[in-house]
PDB file of C-alpha atoms in Angstrom:
ATOM      1  CA  UNK A   1     -31.679 -13.500  16.752  1.00 82.00           C
ATOM      2  CA  UNK A   2     -29.436 -14.489  13.855  1.00 89.00           C
ATOM      3  CA  UNK A   3     -25.699 -14.053  14.146  1.00 93.00           C
ATOM      4  CA  UNK A   4     -23.345 -14.281  11.165  1.00 95.00           C
ATOM      5  CA  UNK A   5     -19.609 -14.210  11.817  1.00 96.00           C
ATOM      6  CA  UNK A   6     -16.911 -14.285   9.139  1.00 97.00           C
ATOM      7  CA  UNK A   7     -13.263 -15.049   9.771  1.00 98.00           C
ATOM      8  CA  UNK A   8     -10.116 -16.015   7.917  1.00 98.00           C
ATOM      9  CA  UNK A   9      -9.232 -12.800   6.141  1.00 98.00           C
ATOM     10  CA  UNK A  10      -5.750 -11.386   6.087  1.00 98.00           C
ATOM     11  CA  UNK A  11      -2.951 -10.003   3.977  1.00 98.00           C
ATOM     12  CA  UNK A  12      -1.212 -12.246   1.447  1.00 98.00           C
ATOM     13  CA  UNK A  13       1.051 -12.005  -1.557  1.00 98.00           C
ATOM     14  CA  UNK A  14      -0.272 -12.435  -5.065  1.00 98.00           C
ATOM     15  CA  UNK A  15      -0.666 -16.146  -5.773  1.00 98.00           C
ATOM     16  CA  UNK A  16      -1.323 -17.010  -2.154  1.00 98.00           C
ATOM     17  CA  UNK A  17      -4.342 -18.664  -0.566  1.00 98.00           C
ATOM     18  CA  UNK A  18      -6.851 -17.955   2.168  1.00 98.00           C
ATOM     19  CA  UNK A  19      -9.823 -19.840   3.555  1.00 98.00           C
ATOM     20  CA  UNK A  20     -12.762 -17.832   4.812  1.00 98.00           C
ATOM     21  CA  UNK A  21     -15.309 -19.221   7.255  1.00 98.00           C
ATOM     22  CA  UNK A  22     -18.839 -18.086   8.010  1.00 96.00           C
ATOM     23  CA  UNK A  23     -20.477 -19.430  11.158  1.00 95.00           C
ATOM     24  CA  UNK A  24     -24.222 -18.917  11.489  1.00 93.00           C
ATOM     25  CA  UNK A  25     -26.199 -19.174  14.709  1.00 91.00           C
ATOM     26  CA  UNK A  26     -29.856 -18.547  15.419  1.00 84.00           C
ATOM     27  CA  UNK A  27     -31.329 -20.830  12.791  1.00 73.00           C
ATOM     28  CA  UNK A  28     -30.441 -23.776  10.593  1.00 73.00           C
ATOM     29  CA  UNK A  29     -28.469 -22.232   7.770  1.00 70.00           C
ATOM     30  CA  UNK A  30     -28.658 -25.331   5.581  1.00 77.00           C
ATOM     31  CA  UNK A  31     -32.308 -24.504   4.870  1.00 85.00           C
ATOM     32  CA  UNK A  32     -31.499 -21.080   3.417  1.00 89.00           C
ATOM     33  CA  UNK A  33     -29.542 -19.544   0.592  1.00 90.00           C
ATOM     34  CA  UNK A  34     -26.045 -18.560   1.678  1.00 92.00           C
ATOM     35  CA  UNK A  35     -23.604 -16.492  -0.327  1.00 95.00           C
ATOM     36  CA  UNK A  36     -20.314 -14.647  -0.228  1.00 98.00           C
ATOM     37  CA  UNK A  37     -20.223 -11.050  -1.406  1.00 98.00           C
ATOM     38  CA  UNK A  38     -17.337  -8.633  -1.600  1.00 98.00           C
ATOM     39  CA  UNK A  39     -16.783  -4.931  -1.959  1.00 98.00           C
ATOM     40  CA  UNK A  40     -13.419  -3.593  -3.057  1.00 97.00           C
ATOM     41  CA  UNK A  41     -12.180  -0.006  -2.750  1.00 93.00           C
ATOM     42  CA  UNK A  42     -14.284   2.253  -4.930  1.00 94.00           C
ATOM     43  CA  UNK A  43     -16.306  -0.660  -6.274  1.00 96.00           C
ATOM     44  CA  UNK A  44     -19.881  -1.842  -6.019  1.00 96.00           C
ATOM     45  CA  UNK A  45     -20.737  -4.857  -3.920  1.00 96.00           C
ATOM     46  CA  UNK A  46     -20.853  -8.055  -5.962  1.00 97.00           C
ATOM     47  CA  UNK A  47     -21.768 -11.663  -5.390  1.00 97.00           C
ATOM     48  CA  UNK A  48     -18.716 -13.924  -5.379  1.00 98.00           C
ATOM     49  CA  UNK A  49     -19.894 -17.451  -4.640  1.00 97.00           C
ATOM     50  CA  UNK A  50     -22.958 -19.221  -3.335  1.00 94.00           C
ATOM     51  CA  UNK A  51     -24.187 -22.688  -2.509  1.00 82.00           C
ATOM     52  CA  UNK A  52     -27.892 -23.417  -2.767  1.00 72.00           C
ATOM     53  CA  UNK A  53     -28.101 -27.190  -2.339  1.00 67.00           C
ATOM     54  CA  UNK A  54     -25.905 -30.254  -2.415  1.00 60.00           C
ATOM     55  CA  UNK A  55     -23.981 -30.193  -5.663  1.00 64.00           C
ATOM     56  CA  UNK A  56     -25.214 -26.729  -6.617  1.00 82.00           C
ATOM     57  CA  UNK A  57     -22.908 -23.725  -6.515  1.00 91.00           C
ATOM     58  CA  UNK A  58     -22.248 -20.615  -8.562  1.00 94.00           C
ATOM     59  CA  UNK A  59     -19.395 -18.130  -8.955  1.00 96.00           C
ATOM     60  CA  UNK A  60     -18.743 -14.781 -10.498  1.00 97.00           C
ATOM     61  CA  UNK A  61     -16.688 -15.250 -13.667  1.00 97.00           C
ATOM     62  CA  UNK A  62     -13.593 -13.544 -12.291  1.00 98.00           C
ATOM     63  CA  UNK A  63     -13.057 -16.196  -9.583  1.00 98.00           C
ATOM     64  CA  UNK A  64     -14.013 -19.367 -11.444  1.00 97.00           C
ATOM     65  CA  UNK A  65     -11.304 -21.982 -11.196  1.00 97.00           C
ATOM     66  CA  UNK A  66      -9.687 -20.223  -8.241  1.00 98.00           C
ATOM     67  CA  UNK A  67     -12.358 -20.098  -5.531  1.00 98.00           C
ATOM     68  CA  UNK A  68     -14.381 -22.964  -4.097  1.00 97.00           C
ATOM     69  CA  UNK A  69     -17.425 -22.619  -1.863  1.00 96.00           C
ATOM     70  CA  UNK A  70     -18.494 -25.435   0.448  1.00 93.00           C
ATOM     71  CA  UNK A  71     -20.734 -26.015   3.442  1.00 89.00           C
ATOM     72  CA  UNK A  72     -20.451 -28.106   6.579  1.00 89.00           C
ATOM     73  CA  UNK A  73     -24.030 -28.575   7.708  1.00 81.00           C
ATOM     74  CA  UNK A  74     -23.058 -30.203  10.997  1.00 85.00           C
ATOM     75  CA  UNK A  75     -21.080 -27.095  11.961  1.00 88.00           C
ATOM     76  CA  UNK A  76     -23.535 -24.655  10.357  1.00 88.00           C
ATOM     77  CA  UNK A  77     -20.589 -23.139   8.526  1.00 92.00           C
ATOM     78  CA  UNK A  78     -19.987 -21.874   5.007  1.00 94.00           C
ATOM     79  CA  UNK A  79     -16.439 -21.772   3.620  1.00 96.00           C
ATOM     80  CA  UNK A  80     -14.710 -20.007   0.785  1.00 98.00           C
ATOM     81  CA  UNK A  81     -11.374 -21.449  -0.285  1.00 98.00           C
ATOM     82  CA  UNK A  82      -9.492 -18.819  -2.272  1.00 98.00           C
ATOM     83  CA  UNK A  83      -6.445 -19.864  -4.282  1.00 98.00           C
ATOM     84  CA  UNK A  84      -4.215 -18.019  -6.732  1.00 98.00           C
ATOM     85  CA  UNK A  85      -5.239 -14.716  -5.226  1.00 98.00           C
ATOM     86  CA  UNK A  86      -4.801 -11.552  -7.250  1.00 98.00           C
ATOM     87  CA  UNK A  87      -4.618  -7.903  -6.180  1.00 98.00           C
ATOM     88  CA  UNK A  88      -8.035  -7.474  -7.803  1.00 97.00           C
ATOM     89  CA  UNK A  89      -9.459  -9.789  -5.131  1.00 98.00           C
ATOM     90  CA  UNK A  90      -8.692  -7.217  -2.451  1.00 98.00           C
ATOM     91  CA  UNK A  91     -11.984  -6.433  -0.740  1.00 98.00           C
ATOM     92  CA  UNK A  92     -14.081  -6.791   2.352  1.00 98.00           C
ATOM     93  CA  UNK A  93     -15.802 -10.155   2.116  1.00 98.00           C
ATOM     94  CA  UNK A  94     -19.265 -10.639   3.556  1.00 98.00           C
ATOM     95  CA  UNK A  95     -21.339 -13.709   4.286  1.00 97.00           C
ATOM     96  CA  UNK A  96     -25.084 -13.335   3.804  1.00 96.00           C
ATOM     97  CA  UNK A  97     -28.201 -15.385   4.513  1.00 93.00           C
ATOM     98  CA  UNK A  98     -31.129 -15.285   2.117  1.00 91.00           C
ATOM     99  CA  UNK A  99     -34.532 -16.891   1.617  1.00 91.00           C
ATOM    100  CA  UNK A 100     -35.328 -20.599   1.935  1.00 90.00           C
ATOM    101  CA  UNK A 101     -33.612 -22.609  -0.764  1.00 87.00           C
ATOM    102  CA  UNK A 102     -36.972 -23.751  -2.059  1.00 87.00           C
ATOM    103  CA  UNK A 103     -37.651 -20.166  -3.186  1.00 87.00           C
ATOM    104  CA  UNK A 104     -34.522 -20.119  -5.319  1.00 86.00           C
ATOM    105  CA  UNK A 105     -31.118 -18.526  -4.779  1.00 91.00           C
ATOM    106  CA  UNK A 106     -29.444 -15.776  -6.806  1.00 91.00           C
ATOM    107  CA  UNK A 107     -26.769 -13.091  -6.433  1.00 93.00           C
ATOM    108  CA  UNK A 108     -29.360 -10.327  -6.164  1.00 93.00           C
ATOM    109  CA  UNK A 109     -28.262  -8.777  -2.881  1.00 92.00           C
ATOM    110  CA  UNK A 110     -31.766  -7.508  -2.144  1.00 94.00           C
ATOM    111  CA  UNK A 111     -32.919 -10.982  -1.124  1.00 93.00           C
ATOM    112  CA  UNK A 112     -30.242 -11.330   1.541  1.00 95.00           C
ATOM    113  CA  UNK A 113     -31.403 -10.017   4.906  1.00 92.00           C
ATOM    114  CA  UNK A 114     -28.794 -11.173   7.413  1.00 95.00           C
ATOM    115  CA  UNK A 115     -25.185 -10.129   6.939  1.00 96.00           C
ATOM    116  CA  UNK A 116     -21.940 -10.528   8.781  1.00 97.00           C
ATOM    117  CA  UNK A 117     -19.662  -7.606   9.562  1.00 97.00           C
ATOM    118  CA  UNK A 118     -17.123  -8.682   6.976  1.00 97.00           C
ATOM    119  CA  UNK A 119     -13.547  -9.869   6.907  1.00 98.00           C
ATOM    120  CA  UNK A 120     -10.837  -8.002   5.026  1.00 98.00           C
ATOM    121  CA  UNK A 121      -8.748  -9.671   2.340  1.00 98.00           C
ATOM    122  CA  UNK A 122      -5.745  -7.774   1.036  1.00 98.00           C
ATOM    123  CA  UNK A 123      -3.601  -9.133  -1.794  1.00 98.00           C
ATOM    124  CA  UNK A 124      -0.344  -7.394  -2.619  1.00 97.00           C
ATOM    125  CA  UNK A 125       1.807  -7.667  -5.724  1.00 93.00           C
TER     126      UNK A 125
END
């Protein structure tokens, strides 16, 4: 059984920062694609950031330069450092586990089979 648990969400003012954590149990997450998705009010779910291997990461254009994804393999944890937050970042953020990294990693949400319950991020003006 795989368990994915996000934490670190909250309510902040525009320009503030938050650090999200995703702890995975049940298998070795470092072997698999891991990504952060989000879904804002009235919006479609979108990929935000992912890390596929050491030195390899990708971001949606709207968060480049503000968000940083990282992984602590020893703790089986994925992080998302979010700086300079904007009201447009308001969303439920989800951590997801995909296929083995050797298969390739993308933001296509159909390849991600294990999801956390989400953590809410609210950014006010």
